[in-house]
Amino acid sequence: MNPLKVIKIVLVDDHKILRDGLRSIIEQKTNLHIIGEASDGRAAIEQCDKLLPDVVITDVAMSGLNGVEATKQIHKKHPQIKIIALSMHANKQFIQGMFKAGAYAYLLKDGDSSELITAINSVHQNKKYLSKKIDQSYLTLLNREEVIVDKELSSREIEVLQLIAEGNSSKQIAELLFLSSKTVDVHKNNTMKKLELYTIPELTKYAIRNGLTSLE
């Protein structure tokens, strides 16, 4: 009998207790190896650049850089890496956002531990996977690429939007992203025009509703 192929995995979540729980589930399988962890989207990208895992398991809503944007950047740089989204949200908007960004699977945090193993094996075989608790017709539509086209924001606009929603001023965002305050304001104004939302509370609600921040 041929030995099982080793699958290298990076865990991404801003709660260490959840990462520890995932590790305990995954490490019961001898062919699944955790080779790295990250607590936010930017660290996840760095881990993928450095370690080149086979699979990344990432939370969707994280502070700093959310799972959707991190997935998009990882998928663009390393399309061979299979990304599994992990979320509390089961609505179509979150699911479509992650699959559109490049995820191969979408799991709910209250799902069975066995489903996590199934999802890992599925994506490693280039098969998409959707939590059993979610309407499976979504996956059919996603495979046909019949997704709702949202008003496209650039990667930088998404970063700025998330940081605005998390309560940062233009000056603070400029320091975090190594930009000028003027450039940040340009991105903010462009985002407002694209979304037709013109107040900070409206932008914050949009970011929460679309899983772009860990705020609840």
GROMACS .gro file of C-alpha atoms in nm:
model
  216
    1MET     CA    1   0.000   0.000   0.000
    2ASN     CA    2   0.137   0.340  -0.098
    3PRO     CA    3   0.184   0.583   0.192
    4LEU     CA    4  -0.046   0.886   0.198
    5LYS     CA    5   0.102   1.200   0.047
    6VAL     CA    6   0.198   1.457   0.310
    7ILE     CA    7  -0.013   1.773   0.291
    8LYS     CA    8   0.156   2.088   0.429
    9ILE     CA    9  -0.083   2.331   0.595
   10VAL     CA   10  -0.077   2.690   0.727
   11LEU     CA   11  -0.343   2.799   0.981
   12VAL     CA   12  -0.467   3.158   0.982
   13ASP     CA   13  -0.696   3.300   1.251
   14ASP     CA   14  -0.673   3.594   1.489
   15HIS     CA   15  -0.774   3.374   1.784
   16LYS     CA   16  -0.499   3.142   1.909
   17ILE     CA   17  -0.746   2.916   2.087
   18LEU     CA   18  -0.916   2.844   1.755
   19ARG     CA   19  -0.582   2.774   1.584
   20ASP     CA   20  -0.495   2.534   1.867
   21GLY     CA   21  -0.828   2.358   1.819
   22LEU     CA   22  -0.771   2.320   1.447
   23ARG     CA   23  -0.419   2.192   1.509
   24SER     CA   24  -0.545   1.924   1.747
   25ILE     CA   25  -0.795   1.802   1.486
   26ILE     CA   26  -0.555   1.807   1.194
   27GLU     CA   27  -0.257   1.649   1.366
   28GLN     CA   28  -0.457   1.333   1.435
   29LYS     CA   29  -0.392   1.248   1.070
   30THR     CA   30  -0.032   1.138   1.008
   31ASN     CA   31  -0.019   1.281   0.656
   32LEU     CA   32  -0.137   1.630   0.755
   33HIS     CA   33   0.141   1.858   0.879
   34ILE     CA   34   0.099   2.212   1.018
   35ILE     CA   35   0.404   2.400   0.895
   36GLY     CA   36   0.303   2.753   0.996
   37GLU     CA   37   0.049   2.980   1.164
   38ALA     CA   38  -0.057   3.342   1.122
   39SER     CA   39  -0.289   3.572   1.315
   40ASP     CA   40  -0.382   3.808   1.032
   41GLY     CA   41  -0.397   3.837   0.655
   42ARG     CA   42  -0.062   4.007   0.605
   43ALA     CA   43   0.121   3.749   0.814
   44ALA     CA   44  -0.059   3.477   0.616
   45ILE     CA   45   0.077   3.615   0.289
   46GLU     CA   46   0.428   3.623   0.437
   47GLN     CA   47   0.394   3.263   0.557
   48CYS     CA   48   0.282   3.149   0.212
   49ASP     CA   49   0.571   3.330   0.043
   50LYS     CA   50   0.818   3.170   0.282
   51LEU     CA   51   0.677   2.819   0.334
   52LEU     CA   52   0.476   2.747   0.015
   53PRO     CA   53   0.215   2.524   0.183
   54ASP     CA   54  -0.023   2.297  -0.006
   55VAL     CA   55  -0.327   2.423   0.186
   56VAL     CA   56  -0.415   2.735   0.382
   57ILE     CA   57  -0.705   2.735   0.629
   58THR     CA   58  -0.809   3.094   0.696
   59ASP     CA   59  -1.070   3.284   0.889
   60VAL     CA   60  -1.272   3.522   0.673
   61ALA     CA   61  -1.311   3.817   0.911
   62MET     CA   62  -0.982   3.932   1.065
   63SER     CA   63  -0.848   4.269   1.171
   64GLY     CA   64  -0.567   4.434   0.975
   65LEU     CA   65  -0.620   4.247   0.648
   66ASN     CA   66  -0.929   4.031   0.610
   67GLY     CA   67  -0.943   3.677   0.476
   68VAL     CA   68  -1.102   3.774   0.145
   69GLU     CA   69  -0.824   4.014   0.052
   70ALA     CA   70  -0.552   3.784   0.187
   71THR     CA   71  -0.696   3.499  -0.022
   72LYS     CA   72  -0.700   3.717  -0.331
   73GLN     CA   73  -0.334   3.812  -0.288
   74ILE     CA   74  -0.217   3.458  -0.203
   75HIS     CA   75  -0.408   3.311  -0.497
   76LYS     CA   76  -0.261   3.567  -0.736
   77LYS     CA   77   0.098   3.496  -0.625
   78HIS     CA   78   0.064   3.123  -0.559
   79PRO     CA   79  -0.232   2.979  -0.754
   80GLN     CA   80  -0.123   2.625  -0.665
   81ILE     CA   81  -0.199   2.683  -0.295
   82LYS     CA   82  -0.549   2.565  -0.207
   83ILE     CA   83  -0.732   2.794   0.035
   84ILE     CA   84  -1.007   2.683   0.273
   85ALA     CA   85  -1.226   2.958   0.419
   86LEU     CA   86  -1.352   2.922   0.774
   87SER     CA   87  -1.639   3.145   0.885
   88MET     CA   88  -1.936   3.191   1.115
   89HIS     CA   89  -2.137   3.335   0.825
   90ALA     CA   90  -2.340   3.119   0.586
   91ASN     CA   91  -2.488   3.387   0.360
   92LYS     CA   92  -2.426   3.384  -0.012
   93GLN     CA   93  -2.238   3.714  -0.015
   94PHE     CA   94  -1.960   3.582   0.210
   95ILE     CA   95  -1.938   3.252   0.021
   96GLN     CA   96  -1.921   3.418  -0.319
   97GLY     CA   97  -1.664   3.667  -0.196
   98MET     CA   98  -1.425   3.395  -0.084
   99PHE     CA   99  -1.467   3.172  -0.390
  100LYS     CA  100  -1.431   3.472  -0.618
  101ALA     CA  101  -1.107   3.562  -0.435
  102GLY     CA  102  -0.969   3.215  -0.509
  103ALA     CA  103  -1.078   2.988  -0.222
  104TYR     CA  104  -1.141   2.621  -0.297
  105ALA     CA  105  -1.358   2.543   0.007
  106TYR     CA  106  -1.585   2.719   0.253
  107LEU     CA  107  -1.652   2.573   0.599
  108LEU     CA  108  -1.859   2.691   0.894
  109LYS     CA  109  -1.694   2.715   1.234
  110ASP     CA  110  -1.973   2.516   1.397
  111GLY     CA  111  -1.929   2.225   1.153
  112ASP     CA  112  -1.805   1.874   1.235
  113SER     CA  113  -1.432   1.819   1.276
  114SER     CA  114  -1.447   1.533   1.024
  115GLU     CA  115  -1.566   1.779   0.761
  116LEU     CA  116  -1.244   1.977   0.797
  117ILE     CA  117  -1.041   1.668   0.708
  118THR     CA  118  -1.273   1.595   0.415
  119ALA     CA  119  -1.230   1.952   0.288
  120ILE     CA  120  -0.851   1.936   0.312
  121ASN     CA  121  -0.840   1.613   0.112
  122SER     CA  122  -1.089   1.747  -0.143
  123VAL     CA  123  -0.906   2.070  -0.219
  124HIS     CA  124  -0.574   1.884  -0.236
  125GLN     CA  125  -0.734   1.681  -0.517
  126ASN     CA  126  -0.841   2.003  -0.692
  127LYS     CA  127  -1.205   1.959  -0.589
  128LYS     CA  128  -1.409   2.245  -0.446
  129TYR     CA  129  -1.592   2.186  -0.120
  130LEU     CA  130  -1.882   2.359   0.055
  131SER     CA  131  -1.996   2.293   0.411
  132LYS     CA  132  -2.280   2.042   0.434
  133LYS     CA  133  -2.477   2.300   0.633
  134ILE     CA  134  -2.484   2.535   0.332
  135ASP     CA  135  -2.718   2.500   0.035
  136GLN     CA  136  -2.514   2.293  -0.213
  137SER     CA  137  -2.675   2.470  -0.509
  138TYR     CA  138  -2.438   2.759  -0.430
  139LEU     CA  139  -2.146   2.539  -0.536
  140THR     CA  140  -2.314   2.458  -0.867
  141LEU     CA  141  -2.358   2.827  -0.938
  142LEU     CA  142  -2.000   2.902  -0.835
  143ASN     CA  143  -1.864   2.629  -1.062
  144ARG     CA  144  -2.057   2.789  -1.346
  145GLU     CA  145  -1.917   3.126  -1.236
  146GLU     CA  146  -2.272   3.255  -1.202
  147VAL     CA  147  -2.187   3.493  -0.922
  148ILE     CA  148  -2.319   3.837  -0.850
  149VAL     CA  149  -2.069   4.091  -0.976
  150ASP     CA  150  -2.011   4.343  -0.699
  151LYS     CA  151  -1.883   4.693  -0.757
  152GLU     CA  152  -1.513   4.622  -0.792
  153LEU     CA  153  -1.282   4.782  -0.539
  154SER     CA  154  -0.908   4.766  -0.587
  155SER     CA  155  -0.693   4.580  -0.334
  156ARG     CA  156  -0.575   4.910  -0.189
  157GLU     CA  157  -0.931   5.043  -0.164
  158ILE     CA  158  -1.034   4.729   0.027
  159GLU     CA  159  -0.742   4.773   0.266
  160VAL     CA  160  -0.834   5.137   0.328
  161LEU     CA  161  -1.203   5.050   0.370
  162GLN     CA  162  -1.124   4.786   0.631
  163LEU     CA  163  -0.897   5.018   0.827
  164ILE     CA  164  -1.161   5.294   0.817
  165ALA     CA  165  -1.420   5.050   0.951
  166GLU     CA  166  -1.180   4.957   1.232
  167GLY     CA  167  -1.172   5.317   1.348
  168ASN     CA  168  -0.845   5.445   1.199
  169SER     CA  169  -0.802   5.803   1.083
  170SER     CA  170  -0.653   5.890   0.744
  171LYS     CA  171  -0.325   5.974   0.917
  172GLN     CA  172  -0.316   5.639   1.099
  173ILE     CA  173  -0.400   5.450   0.778
  174ALA     CA  174  -0.127   5.639   0.594
  175GLU     CA  175   0.128   5.529   0.856
  176LEU     CA  176   0.010   5.167   0.845
  177LEU     CA  177   0.019   5.144   0.466
  178PHE     CA  178   0.322   5.373   0.412
  179LEU     CA  179   0.117   5.620   0.207
  180SER     CA  180   0.050   5.991   0.230
  181SER     CA  181  -0.270   6.108   0.399
  182LYS     CA  182  -0.369   6.266   0.070
  183THR     CA  183  -0.339   5.932  -0.112
  184VAL     CA  184  -0.547   5.763   0.158
  185ASP     CA  185  -0.818   6.027   0.114
  186VAL     CA  186  -0.818   5.964  -0.262
  187HIS     CA  187  -0.873   5.591  -0.204
  188LYS     CA  188  -1.145   5.669   0.052
  189ASN     CA  189  -1.326   5.905  -0.185
  190ASN     CA  190  -1.303   5.656  -0.474
  191THR     CA  191  -1.444   5.384  -0.251
  192MET     CA  192  -1.733   5.604  -0.143
  193LYS     CA  193  -1.818   5.686  -0.505
  194LYS     CA  194  -1.804   5.322  -0.618
  195LEU     CA  195  -2.020   5.202  -0.330
  196GLU     CA  196  -2.241   5.511  -0.323
  197LEU     CA  197  -2.187   5.530   0.052
  198TYR     CA  198  -2.079   5.866   0.185
  199THR     CA  199  -2.045   5.837   0.564
  200ILE     CA  200  -1.811   5.642   0.791
  201PRO     CA  201  -2.099   5.452   0.958
  202GLU     CA  202  -2.226   5.342   0.614
  203LEU     CA  203  -1.878   5.224   0.511
  204THR     CA  204  -1.840   5.041   0.843
  205LYS     CA  205  -2.171   4.858   0.799
  206TYR     CA  206  -2.070   4.760   0.446
  207ALA     CA  207  -1.734   4.626   0.566
  208ILE     CA  208  -1.898   4.417   0.842
  209ARG     CA  209  -2.172   4.288   0.610
  210ASN     CA  210  -1.913   4.177   0.352
  211GLY     CA  211  -1.676   4.010   0.596
  212LEU     CA  212  -1.401   4.267   0.549
  213THR     CA  213  -1.344   4.313   0.923
  214SER     CA  214  -1.362   4.106   1.239
  215LEU     CA  215  -1.586   4.367   1.400
  216GLU     CA  216  -1.934   4.243   1.487
   0.00000   0.00000   0.00000
